[in-house]
mmCIF file of C-alpha atoms in Angstrom:
data_model
loop_
_atom_site.group_PDB
_atom_site.id
_atom_site.type_symbol
_atom_site.label_atom_id
_atom_site.label_comp_id
_atom_site.label_asym_id
_atom_site.label_seq_id
_atom_site.Cartn_x
_atom_site.Cartn_y
_atom_site.Cartn_z
ATOM 1 C CA MET A 1 0.232 -0.568 -0.361
ATOM 2 C CA SER A 2 -3.428 -0.006 -0.989
ATOM 3 C CA GLY A 3 -4.851 2.047 -3.805
ATOM 4 C CA GLY A 4 -6.252 4.778 -1.611
ATOM 5 C CA THR A 5 -6.651 6.035 1.881
ATOM 6 C CA GLY A 6 -7.335 2.724 3.600
ATOM 7 C CA PRO A 7 -5.003 1.221 6.207
ATOM 8 C CA ALA A 8 -1.313 0.878 5.411
ATOM 9 C CA ASP A 9 -0.148 -2.653 4.843
ATOM 10 C CA GLY A 10 2.669 -2.504 7.374
ATOM 11 C CA GLY A 11 0.543 -3.860 10.195
ATOM 12 C CA THR A 12 0.553 -7.421 11.357
ATOM 13 C CA GLY A 13 -0.286 -8.255 14.914
ATOM 14 C CA PRO A 14 -2.417 -10.409 17.110
ATOM 15 C CA ALA A 15 -5.991 -10.218 17.860
ATOM 16 C CA ASP A 16 -6.543 -9.707 21.518
ATOM 17 C CA GLY A 17 -8.992 -12.501 21.909
ATOM 18 C CA GLY A 18 -11.448 -14.634 20.022
ATOM 19 C CA THR A 19 -15.095 -15.396 19.827
ATOM 20 C CA GLY A 20 -14.854 -18.485 21.958
ATOM 21 C CA PRO A 21 -14.190 -22.019 20.800
ATOM 22 C CA VAL A 22 -16.743 -24.013 18.940
ATOM 23 C CA ARG A 23 -17.126 -27.467 20.487
ATOM 24 C CA GLY A 24 -19.484 -29.187 18.090
ATOM 25 C CA GLY A 25 -19.453 -32.524 19.864
ATOM 26 C CA ALA A 26 -15.911 -33.302 18.703
ATOM 27 C CA GLU A 27 -13.340 -35.088 20.824
ATOM 28 C CA THR A 28 -9.732 -34.055 20.227
ATOM 29 C CA VAL A 29 -6.938 -36.563 20.798
ATOM 30 C CA ARG A 30 -3.310 -35.421 20.679
ATOM 31 C CA GLY A 31 -0.654 -37.821 19.571
ATOM 32 C CA GLY A 32 0.898 -39.566 16.629
ATOM 33 C CA ALA A 33 3.368 -38.218 14.106
ATOM 34 C CA GLY A 34 0.560 -36.873 11.983
ATOM 35 C CA GLY A 35 -0.366 -34.207 14.521
ATOM 36 C CA THR A 36 -3.774 -33.567 16.056
ATOM 37 C CA GLU A 37 -6.365 -36.262 15.464
ATOM 38 C CA THR A 38 -9.979 -35.182 15.806
ATOM 39 C CA ILE A 39 -12.888 -37.606 15.975
ATOM 40 C CA ARG A 40 -16.106 -36.233 14.480
ATOM 41 C CA GLY A 41 -19.085 -38.503 14.157
ATOM 42 C CA GLY A 42 -16.886 -41.586 14.239
ATOM 43 C CA ALA A 43 -14.530 -40.355 11.481
ATOM 44 C CA ARG A 44 -10.896 -39.611 12.240
ATOM 45 C CA ASP A 45 -9.505 -36.337 10.929
ATOM 46 C CA ASP A 46 -5.709 -36.171 10.954
ATOM 47 C CA ARG A 47 -4.528 -32.583 11.007
ATOM 48 C CA PRO A 48 -1.097 -31.076 11.545
ATOM 49 C CA ARG A 49 -0.069 -29.743 14.926
ATOM 50 C CA SER A 50 1.059 -26.571 13.207
ATOM 51 C CA VAL A 51 1.409 -25.144 9.702
ATOM 52 C CA THR A 52 4.108 -22.705 8.604
ATOM 53 C CA VAL A 53 3.740 -20.614 5.461
ATOM 54 C CA ARG A 54 6.534 -18.633 3.848
ATOM 55 C CA VAL A 55 5.398 -15.497 2.010
ATOM 56 C CA PRO A 56 7.458 -12.997 -0.020
ATOM 57 C CA ALA A 57 7.900 -9.246 -0.088
ATOM 58 C CA LYS A 58 7.160 -7.337 -3.280
ATOM 59 C CA VAL A 59 8.539 -4.485 -5.303
ATOM 60 C CA ASN A 60 6.375 -2.412 -7.635
ATOM 61 C CA VAL A 61 8.308 -2.168 -10.882
ATOM 62 C CA GLN A 62 5.554 0.094 -12.174
ATOM 63 C CA LEU A 63 2.974 1.924 -10.102
ATOM 64 C CA ALA A 64 0.679 4.133 -12.170
ATOM 65 C CA VAL A 65 -1.891 5.983 -10.039
ATOM 66 C CA GLY A 66 -5.143 7.463 -11.252
ATOM 67 C CA ALA A 67 -7.101 10.324 -9.748
ATOM 68 C CA ALA A 68 -8.913 9.824 -6.451
ATOM 69 C CA ARG A 69 -12.265 8.081 -6.807
ATOM 70 C CA PRO A 70 -15.401 9.125 -4.904
ATOM 71 C CA ASP A 71 -14.679 6.366 -2.358
ATOM 72 C CA GLY A 72 -11.226 7.848 -1.687
ATOM 73 C CA PHE A 73 -9.339 5.040 -3.377
ATOM 74 C CA HIS A 74 -7.384 5.317 -6.636
ATOM 75 C CA ASP A 75 -7.419 3.139 -9.726
ATOM 76 C CA LEU A 76 -3.992 1.643 -10.299
ATOM 77 C CA ALA A 77 -1.888 -0.109 -12.892
ATOM 78 C CA ASN A 78 0.380 -1.854 -10.443
ATOM 79 C CA VAL A 79 3.032 -4.243 -11.759
ATOM 80 C CA PHE A 80 4.055 -6.430 -8.821
ATOM 81 C CA LEU A 81 7.209 -8.512 -8.653
ATOM 82 C CA ALA A 82 7.722 -10.833 -5.685
ATOM 83 C CA VAL A 83 11.254 -10.806 -4.233
ATOM 84 C CA SER A 84 13.209 -13.217 -2.044
ATOM 85 C CA LEU A 85 12.726 -11.499 1.310
ATOM 86 C CA TYR A 86 10.256 -13.507 3.372
ATOM 87 C CA ASP A 87 8.111 -13.579 6.457
ATOM 88 C CA GLU A 88 6.997 -16.900 7.898
ATOM 89 C CA VAL A 89 3.612 -17.312 9.580
ATOM 90 C CA THR A 90 2.996 -20.355 11.788
ATOM 91 C CA ALA A 91 -0.534 -21.343 12.799
ATOM 92 C CA THR A 92 -0.984 -23.554 15.883
ATOM 93 C CA PRO A 93 -4.215 -24.674 17.585
ATOM 94 C CA ALA A 94 -5.137 -22.503 20.576
ATOM 95 C CA GLU A 95 -8.039 -21.671 22.884
ATOM 96 C CA ALA A 96 -8.430 -18.202 21.328
ATOM 97 C CA LEU A 97 -7.010 -16.070 18.545
ATOM 98 C CA THR A 98 -3.608 -14.595 19.432
ATOM 99 C CA VAL A 99 -0.637 -13.324 17.436
ATOM 100 C CA THR A 100 3.022 -13.104 18.382
ATOM 101 C CA CYS A 101 5.910 -11.690 16.401
ATOM 102 C CA GLU A 102 9.706 -11.856 16.339
ATOM 103 C CA GLY A 103 12.399 -10.427 14.089
ATOM 104 C CA PRO A 104 13.600 -6.995 12.963
ATOM 105 C CA ASP A 105 11.241 -4.206 14.092
ATOM 106 C CA ALA A 106 8.862 -6.724 15.670
ATOM 107 C CA ASP A 107 8.123 -4.105 18.320
ATOM 108 C CA LYS A 108 6.531 -1.961 15.597
ATOM 109 C CA VAL A 109 4.067 -4.675 14.595
ATOM 110 C CA PRO A 110 0.604 -4.043 16.085
ATOM 111 C CA LEU A 111 -0.693 -6.914 18.177
ATOM 112 C CA ASP A 112 -4.421 -6.306 17.958
ATOM 113 C CA ARG A 113 -7.212 -6.844 15.476
ATOM 114 C CA THR A 114 -5.766 -4.272 13.083
ATOM 115 C CA ASN A 115 -3.157 -6.910 12.237
ATOM 116 C CA LEU A 116 -3.930 -8.408 8.840
ATOM 117 C CA ALA A 117 -2.891 -11.875 10.019
ATOM 118 C CA ALA A 118 -5.526 -11.754 12.764
ATOM 119 C CA ARG A 119 -8.139 -10.374 10.388
ATOM 120 C CA ALA A 120 -7.366 -13.136 7.875
ATOM 121 C CA ALA A 121 -8.008 -15.818 10.493
ATOM 122 C CA GLU A 122 -11.267 -14.155 11.524
ATOM 123 C CA LEU A 123 -12.569 -13.778 7.973
ATOM 124 C CA LEU A 124 -11.707 -17.364 7.036
ATOM 125 C CA ALA A 125 -13.296 -18.751 10.203
ATOM 126 C CA ALA A 126 -16.439 -16.677 9.647
ATOM 127 C CA ARG A 127 -16.798 -18.034 6.113
ATOM 128 C CA HIS A 128 -16.800 -21.569 7.458
ATOM 129 C CA GLY A 129 -18.840 -20.954 10.602
ATOM 130 C CA ILE A 130 -16.097 -21.856 13.063
ATOM 131 C CA ALA A 131 -14.261 -19.993 15.803
ATOM 132 C CA PRO A 132 -10.865 -18.454 14.935
ATOM 133 C CA ASP A 133 -9.071 -20.359 17.693
ATOM 134 C CA VAL A 134 -5.443 -20.203 16.591
ATOM 135 C CA ARG A 135 -2.079 -18.849 17.630
ATOM 136 C CA LEU A 136 -0.345 -17.044 14.778
ATOM 137 C CA HIS A 137 3.393 -16.530 15.127
ATOM 138 C CA ILE A 138 5.101 -14.221 12.641
ATOM 139 C CA ALA A 139 8.824 -14.540 12.018
ATOM 140 C CA LYS A 140 9.392 -11.192 10.358
ATOM 141 C CA ASP A 141 12.125 -10.397 7.864
ATOM 142 C CA ILE A 142 10.240 -8.062 5.488
ATOM 143 C CA PRO A 143 10.707 -4.392 6.475
ATOM 144 C CA VAL A 144 7.819 -3.066 8.567
ATOM 145 C CA ALA A 145 5.830 -0.193 6.989
ATOM 146 C CA GLY A 146 8.439 -0.103 4.241
ATOM 147 C CA GLY A 147 6.374 -0.233 1.055
ATOM 148 C CA MET A 148 7.157 -3.934 0.487
ATOM 149 C CA ALA A 149 3.767 -5.373 1.548
ATOM 150 C CA GLY A 150 4.996 -6.920 4.787
ATOM 151 C CA GLY A 151 1.604 -6.658 6.466
ATOM 152 C CA SER A 152 -0.162 -7.933 3.372
ATOM 153 C CA ALA A 153 2.257 -10.853 3.208
ATOM 154 C CA ASP A 154 1.399 -11.813 6.777
ATOM 155 C CA GLY A 155 -2.309 -11.640 6.001
ATOM 156 C CA ALA A 156 -1.916 -13.986 3.033
ATOM 157 C CA GLY A 157 0.382 -16.272 5.008
ATOM 158 C CA ALA A 158 -2.044 -16.516 7.919
ATOM 159 C CA LEU A 159 -4.945 -17.207 5.563
ATOM 160 C CA LEU A 160 -3.178 -20.128 3.888
ATOM 161 C CA ALA A 161 -1.798 -21.475 7.171
ATOM 162 C CA CYS A 162 -5.192 -21.430 8.900
ATOM 163 C CA ASP A 163 -6.902 -23.018 5.907
ATOM 164 C CA ALA A 164 -4.437 -25.919 6.055
ATOM 165 C CA LEU A 165 -4.454 -26.182 9.856
ATOM 166 C CA TRP A 166 -8.238 -26.314 10.011
ATOM 167 C CA GLY A 167 -8.485 -28.722 7.049
ATOM 168 C CA LEU A 168 -10.890 -26.441 5.201
ATOM 169 C CA ASN A 169 -9.633 -26.869 1.614
ATOM 170 C CA THR A 170 -11.062 -23.498 0.656
ATOM 171 C CA PRO A 171 -11.030 -23.020 -3.149
ATOM 172 C CA ARG A 172 -8.248 -20.727 -4.331
ATOM 173 C CA ALA A 173 -10.725 -18.287 -5.884
ATOM 174 C CA GLU A 174 -12.423 -17.893 -2.500
ATOM 175 C CA LEU A 175 -9.070 -17.382 -0.773
ATOM 176 C CA LEU A 176 -8.325 -14.610 -3.270
ATOM 177 C CA ASP A 177 -11.723 -13.022 -2.511
ATOM 178 C CA ILE A 178 -10.820 -12.971 1.185
ATOM 179 C CA CYS A 179 -7.415 -11.513 0.307
ATOM 180 C CA ALA A 180 -9.056 -8.690 -1.623
ATOM 181 C CA GLU A 181 -11.312 -7.990 1.362
ATOM 182 C CA LEU A 182 -8.214 -7.730 3.566
ATOM 183 C CA GLY A 183 -6.387 -5.223 1.369
ATOM 184 C CA SER A 184 -5.236 -4.292 -2.110
ATOM 185 C CA ASP A 185 -1.810 -5.967 -1.925
ATOM 186 C CA VAL A 186 -2.885 -9.169 -0.168
ATOM 187 C CA PRO A 187 -3.984 -11.131 -3.271
ATOM 188 C CA PHE A 188 -0.550 -10.699 -4.838
ATOM 189 C CA SER A 189 1.141 -11.903 -1.652
ATOM 190 C CA LEU A 190 -0.775 -15.153 -2.082
ATOM 191 C CA VAL A 191 -0.005 -15.459 -5.812
ATOM 192 C CA GLY A 192 3.622 -14.239 -6.017
ATOM 193 C CA GLY A 193 5.701 -14.288 -9.201
ATOM 194 C CA ALA A 194 4.731 -11.263 -11.272
ATOM 195 C CA ALA A 195 1.308 -9.784 -11.870
ATOM 196 C CA LEU A 196 -0.514 -6.692 -13.046
ATOM 197 C CA GLY A 197 -2.910 -5.375 -10.437
ATOM 198 C CA THR A 198 -5.792 -3.179 -11.582
ATOM 199 C CA GLY A 199 -8.731 -1.648 -9.768
ATOM 200 C CA ARG A 200 -7.253 -0.834 -6.350
ATOM 201 C CA GLY A 201 -4.507 -3.322 -7.249
ATOM 202 C CA GLU A 202 -6.460 -6.357 -6.107
ATOM 203 C CA LYS A 203 -7.582 -7.581 -9.567
ATOM 204 C CA LEU A 204 -4.633 -9.639 -10.747
ATOM 205 C CA THR A 205 -3.422 -10.800 -14.136
ATOM 206 C CA GLU A 206 -0.372 -13.011 -13.769
ATOM 207 C CA LEU A 207 2.577 -12.047 -15.982
ATOM 208 C CA PRO A 208 5.323 -14.140 -17.569
ATOM 209 C CA VAL A 209 8.912 -13.458 -16.482
ATOM 210 C CA GLY A 210 11.783 -14.615 -18.693
ATOM 211 C CA GLY A 211 14.652 -14.529 -16.216
ATOM 212 C CA ASP A 212 15.930 -13.562 -12.787
ATOM 213 C CA PHE A 213 16.424 -9.972 -11.653
ATOM 214 C CA HIS A 214 18.776 -8.850 -8.881
ATOM 215 C CA TRP A 215 17.845 -6.159 -6.374
ATOM 216 C CA VAL A 216 19.146 -4.210 -3.424
ATOM 217 C CA PHE A 217 16.689 -2.724 -0.930
ATOM 218 C CA ALA A 218 17.758 0.132 1.341
ATOM 219 C CA VAL A 219 15.732 0.111 4.554
ATOM 220 C CA ALA A 220 15.076 3.540 6.050
ATOM 221 C CA ASP A 221 14.547 4.491 9.662
ATOM 222 C CA GLY A 222 10.856 4.766 10.442
ATOM 223 C CA GLY A 223 7.956 4.135 8.102
ATOM 224 C CA LEU A 224 5.640 6.011 5.792
ATOM 225 C CA SER A 225 1.879 5.676 6.018
ATOM 226 C CA THR A 226 0.360 4.525 2.750
ATOM 227 C CA PRO A 227 -2.784 6.679 3.168
ATOM 228 C CA VAL A 228 -0.637 9.728 3.911
ATOM 229 C CA VAL A 229 1.458 9.137 0.775
ATOM 230 C CA PHE A 230 -1.680 8.854 -1.355
ATOM 231 C CA GLY A 231 -2.956 12.030 0.270
ATOM 232 C CA GLU A 232 0.264 13.780 -0.717
ATOM 233 C CA PHE A 233 -0.170 12.462 -4.273
ATOM 234 C CA ASP A 234 -3.618 14.094 -4.338
ATOM 235 C CA ARG A 235 -2.166 17.357 -3.031
ATOM 236 C CA LEU A 236 0.651 17.412 -5.583
ATOM 237 C CA THR A 237 -1.669 16.627 -8.501
ATOM 238 C CA GLU A 238 -4.534 18.884 -7.476
ATOM 239 C CA GLY A 239 -5.741 20.972 -10.420
ATOM 240 C CA THR A 240 -3.846 18.864 -12.973
ATOM 241 C CA HIS A 241 -5.007 16.181 -15.364
ATOM 242 C CA VAL A 242 -4.214 12.728 -13.959
ATOM 243 C CA PRO A 243 -4.258 10.203 -16.809
ATOM 244 C CA GLU A 244 -5.927 6.824 -16.540
ATOM 245 C CA PRO A 245 -3.324 4.351 -15.256
ATOM 246 C CA ALA A 246 -2.008 1.814 -17.756
ATOM 247 C CA ALA A 247 0.782 -0.756 -17.750
ATOM 248 C CA SER A 248 3.837 0.115 -19.841
ATOM 249 C CA PRO A 249 4.222 -2.201 -22.859
ATOM 250 C CA ALA A 250 8.009 -1.729 -22.698
ATOM 251 C CA LEU A 251 8.098 -2.786 -19.054
ATOM 252 C CA LEU A 252 5.932 -5.848 -19.655
ATOM 253 C CA ALA A 253 8.184 -6.837 -22.560
ATOM 254 C CA ALA A 254 11.292 -6.449 -20.382
ATOM 255 C CA LEU A 255 9.803 -8.769 -17.784
ATOM 256 C CA ARG A 256 8.736 -11.273 -20.409
ATOM 257 C CA THR A 257 12.210 -11.435 -21.973
ATOM 258 C CA GLY A 258 14.189 -11.160 -18.747
ATOM 259 C CA ASP A 259 16.011 -8.056 -20.041
ATOM 260 C CA THR A 260 17.504 -6.308 -17.007
ATOM 261 C CA ALA A 261 18.713 -3.241 -18.915
ATOM 262 C CA ALA A 262 15.310 -2.730 -20.542
ATOM 263 C CA LEU A 263 13.553 -3.137 -17.200
ATOM 264 C CA ALA A 264 15.882 -0.553 -15.670
ATOM 265 C CA GLY A 265 14.809 1.942 -18.307
ATOM 266 C CA ALA A 266 11.113 1.282 -17.727
ATOM 267 C CA LEU A 267 10.802 1.369 -13.915
ATOM 268 C CA ALA A 268 8.259 3.971 -12.763
ATOM 269 C CA ASN A 269 6.426 4.881 -9.578
ATOM 270 C CA ASP A 270 3.855 7.682 -9.390
ATOM 271 C CA LEU A 271 4.125 7.619 -5.591
ATOM 272 C CA GLN A 272 7.840 8.422 -5.643
ATOM 273 C CA ALA A 273 7.332 12.199 -5.825
ATOM 274 C CA PRO A 274 4.921 12.278 -2.869
ATOM 275 C CA ALA A 275 7.174 9.962 -0.863
ATOM 276 C CA LEU A 276 10.145 12.251 -1.511
ATOM 277 C CA SER A 277 8.020 15.258 -0.622
ATOM 278 C CA LEU A 278 7.238 13.693 2.743
ATOM 279 C CA ARG A 279 10.722 12.266 3.282
ATOM 280 C CA PRO A 280 13.271 14.394 1.333
ATOM 281 C CA SER A 281 16.190 12.402 2.799
ATOM 282 C CA LEU A 282 15.282 9.496 0.498
ATOM 283 C CA ALA A 283 16.811 11.444 -2.411
ATOM 284 C CA ALA A 284 20.257 10.958 -0.885
ATOM 285 C CA THR A 285 19.665 7.211 -0.622
ATOM 286 C CA LEU A 286 18.588 6.999 -4.264
ATOM 287 C CA ALA A 287 21.679 8.943 -5.319
ATOM 288 C CA ALA A 288 24.008 6.775 -3.221
ATOM 289 C CA GLY A 289 22.731 3.610 -4.884
ATOM 290 C CA THR A 290 23.009 4.910 -8.426
ATOM 291 C CA ASP A 291 26.460 6.340 -7.707
ATOM 292 C CA ALA A 292 27.481 2.852 -6.540
ATOM 293 C CA GLY A 293 26.516 1.325 -9.872
ATOM 294 C CA ALA A 294 22.824 0.438 -9.695
ATOM 295 C CA LEU A 295 21.185 0.388 -13.117
ATOM 296 C CA ALA A 296 18.050 2.086 -11.772
ATOM 297 C CA ALA A 297 16.602 3.263 -8.475
ATOM 298 C CA LEU A 298 13.098 4.001 -7.241
ATOM 299 C CA VAL A 299 11.045 4.233 -4.087
ATOM 300 C CA SER A 300 9.414 0.868 -3.403
ATOM 301 C CA GLY A 301 5.640 1.311 -3.400
ATOM 302 C CA SER A 302 4.684 4.011 -0.928
ATOM 303 C CA GLY A 303 8.146 3.874 0.662
ATOM 304 C CA PRO A 304 10.268 4.588 2.520
ATOM 305 C CA THR A 305 12.253 1.527 1.371
ATOM 306 C CA THR A 306 14.183 2.289 -1.820
ATOM 307 C CA ALA A 307 14.839 -0.345 -4.490
ATOM 308 C CA PHE A 308 17.867 -0.654 -6.767
ATOM 309 C CA LEU A 309 17.964 -2.872 -9.838
ATOM 310 C CA VAL A 310 21.460 -4.221 -10.485
ATOM 311 C CA LYS A 311 23.180 -6.340 -13.111
ATOM 312 C CA ASP A 312 24.012 -9.476 -11.120
ATOM 313 C CA ALA A 313 24.685 -10.937 -7.666
ATOM 314 C CA GLU A 314 28.179 -9.432 -7.426
ATOM 315 C CA SER A 315 26.863 -5.993 -8.274
ATOM 316 C CA ALA A 316 24.187 -6.431 -5.635
ATOM 317 C CA LYS A 317 26.801 -7.086 -2.950
ATOM 318 C CA ALA A 318 28.789 -4.023 -4.002
ATOM 319 C CA VAL A 319 25.789 -1.702 -4.092
ATOM 320 C CA ALA A 320 24.520 -2.989 -0.738
ATOM 321 C CA ALA A 321 27.921 -2.377 0.843
ATOM 322 C CA ALA A 322 28.101 1.137 -0.600
ATOM 323 C CA LEU A 323 24.598 1.989 0.612
ATOM 324 C CA THR A 324 25.357 0.750 4.112
ATOM 325 C CA ALA A 325 28.591 2.764 4.196
ATOM 326 C CA SER A 326 26.846 5.893 2.872
ATOM 327 C CA GLY A 327 24.947 6.483 6.077
ATOM 328 C CA THR A 328 21.791 7.286 4.108
ATOM 329 C CA CYS A 329 19.888 4.184 5.216
ATOM 330 C CA ARG A 330 19.639 1.869 8.209
ATOM 331 C CA THR A 331 20.579 -1.277 6.328
ATOM 332 C CA ALA A 332 20.658 -2.705 2.797
ATOM 333 C CA ARG A 333 19.379 -6.113 1.735
ATOM 334 C CA THR A 334 19.944 -8.094 -1.453
ATOM 335 C CA ALA A 335 17.241 -10.190 -3.109
ATOM 336 C CA THR A 336 16.250 -11.790 -6.384
ATOM 337 C CA SER A 337 12.978 -12.007 -8.280
ATOM 338 C CA PRO A 338 10.614 -13.476 -9.188
ATOM 339 C CA ALA A 339 9.779 -15.392 -6.011
ATOM 340 C CA ALA A 340 6.992 -17.860 -5.308
ATOM 341 C CA GLY A 341 3.887 -16.689 -3.521
ATOM 342 C CA ALA A 342 2.631 -17.971 -0.170
ATOM 343 C CA THR A 343 3.947 -21.522 0.246
ATOM 344 C CA ILE A 344 3.324 -24.124 2.930
ATOM 345 C CA LEU A 345 6.685 -25.305 4.263
ATOM 346 C CA PRO A 346 7.302 -28.983 4.995
ATOM 347 C CA ASP A 347 7.425 -30.064 8.636
#
């Protein structure tokens, strides 16, 4: 979820082509357990046949939104927490840049250059002066357009996967610069854990977390556009004083100590009111979760997924079952936090 009226982060899909392969006098030989072996100037370069990266969803445990800036974006104090719902992005050598997708709501994932995974491959290739010749396959499990940074996750996953596949060894700081160019939530998808995002949310300060937290996420039918939700925030706050966004000391302390009850009392999302204004039915979902025993409930990011903080794993199962039975959501998922950021999986 970006800090303004830029593209929503729910999109991940293939580019519909590429810029043509670069053949800089290299001979490629396939074979051997190590993968693809490329000979360049007499030196052998062993590279994997494919690279798969697992990347987590996020929940915003605090989302403080400032007034609209002249560029249309908003300054944020955005406390991210990565949760154990994951997409996997696999990069494989190809003649041109393509993206495929499978999993829940895969048909809603755009398969063109608006997809952040495709854009990540293009930006990384451009930095290194090579062609973005890769097939990106997304195994999707993060809700699409659900306020959980599914598109941003795929962008970060594709970036890391392509960097490893192409043997580029791009410095982490440069990868984070590319992430920020892709979108406000993408840097956190790479980093994971917990972090405070300022600026548009892309300037990260990693935060300590003293324990595990248990969550239930209620997935709604349809999505909400992040730019539209920010636009509704501007409409609802027009003519009022919007304070400068700042992280809550009580919330940061709750994360640091692993205090679930204290975190429940500190959760806050300035985009919840505009999300409810656009999708009033979410109020019934929030009520169903709290009635079932959740310690706290809030809209996740720009929605429409709703998040419920619970005491433990057993409570999570009970709340998820109650939400599913309530008929107020399409499905309910349990997860824990914090979770690691984008991670290359072993072969």
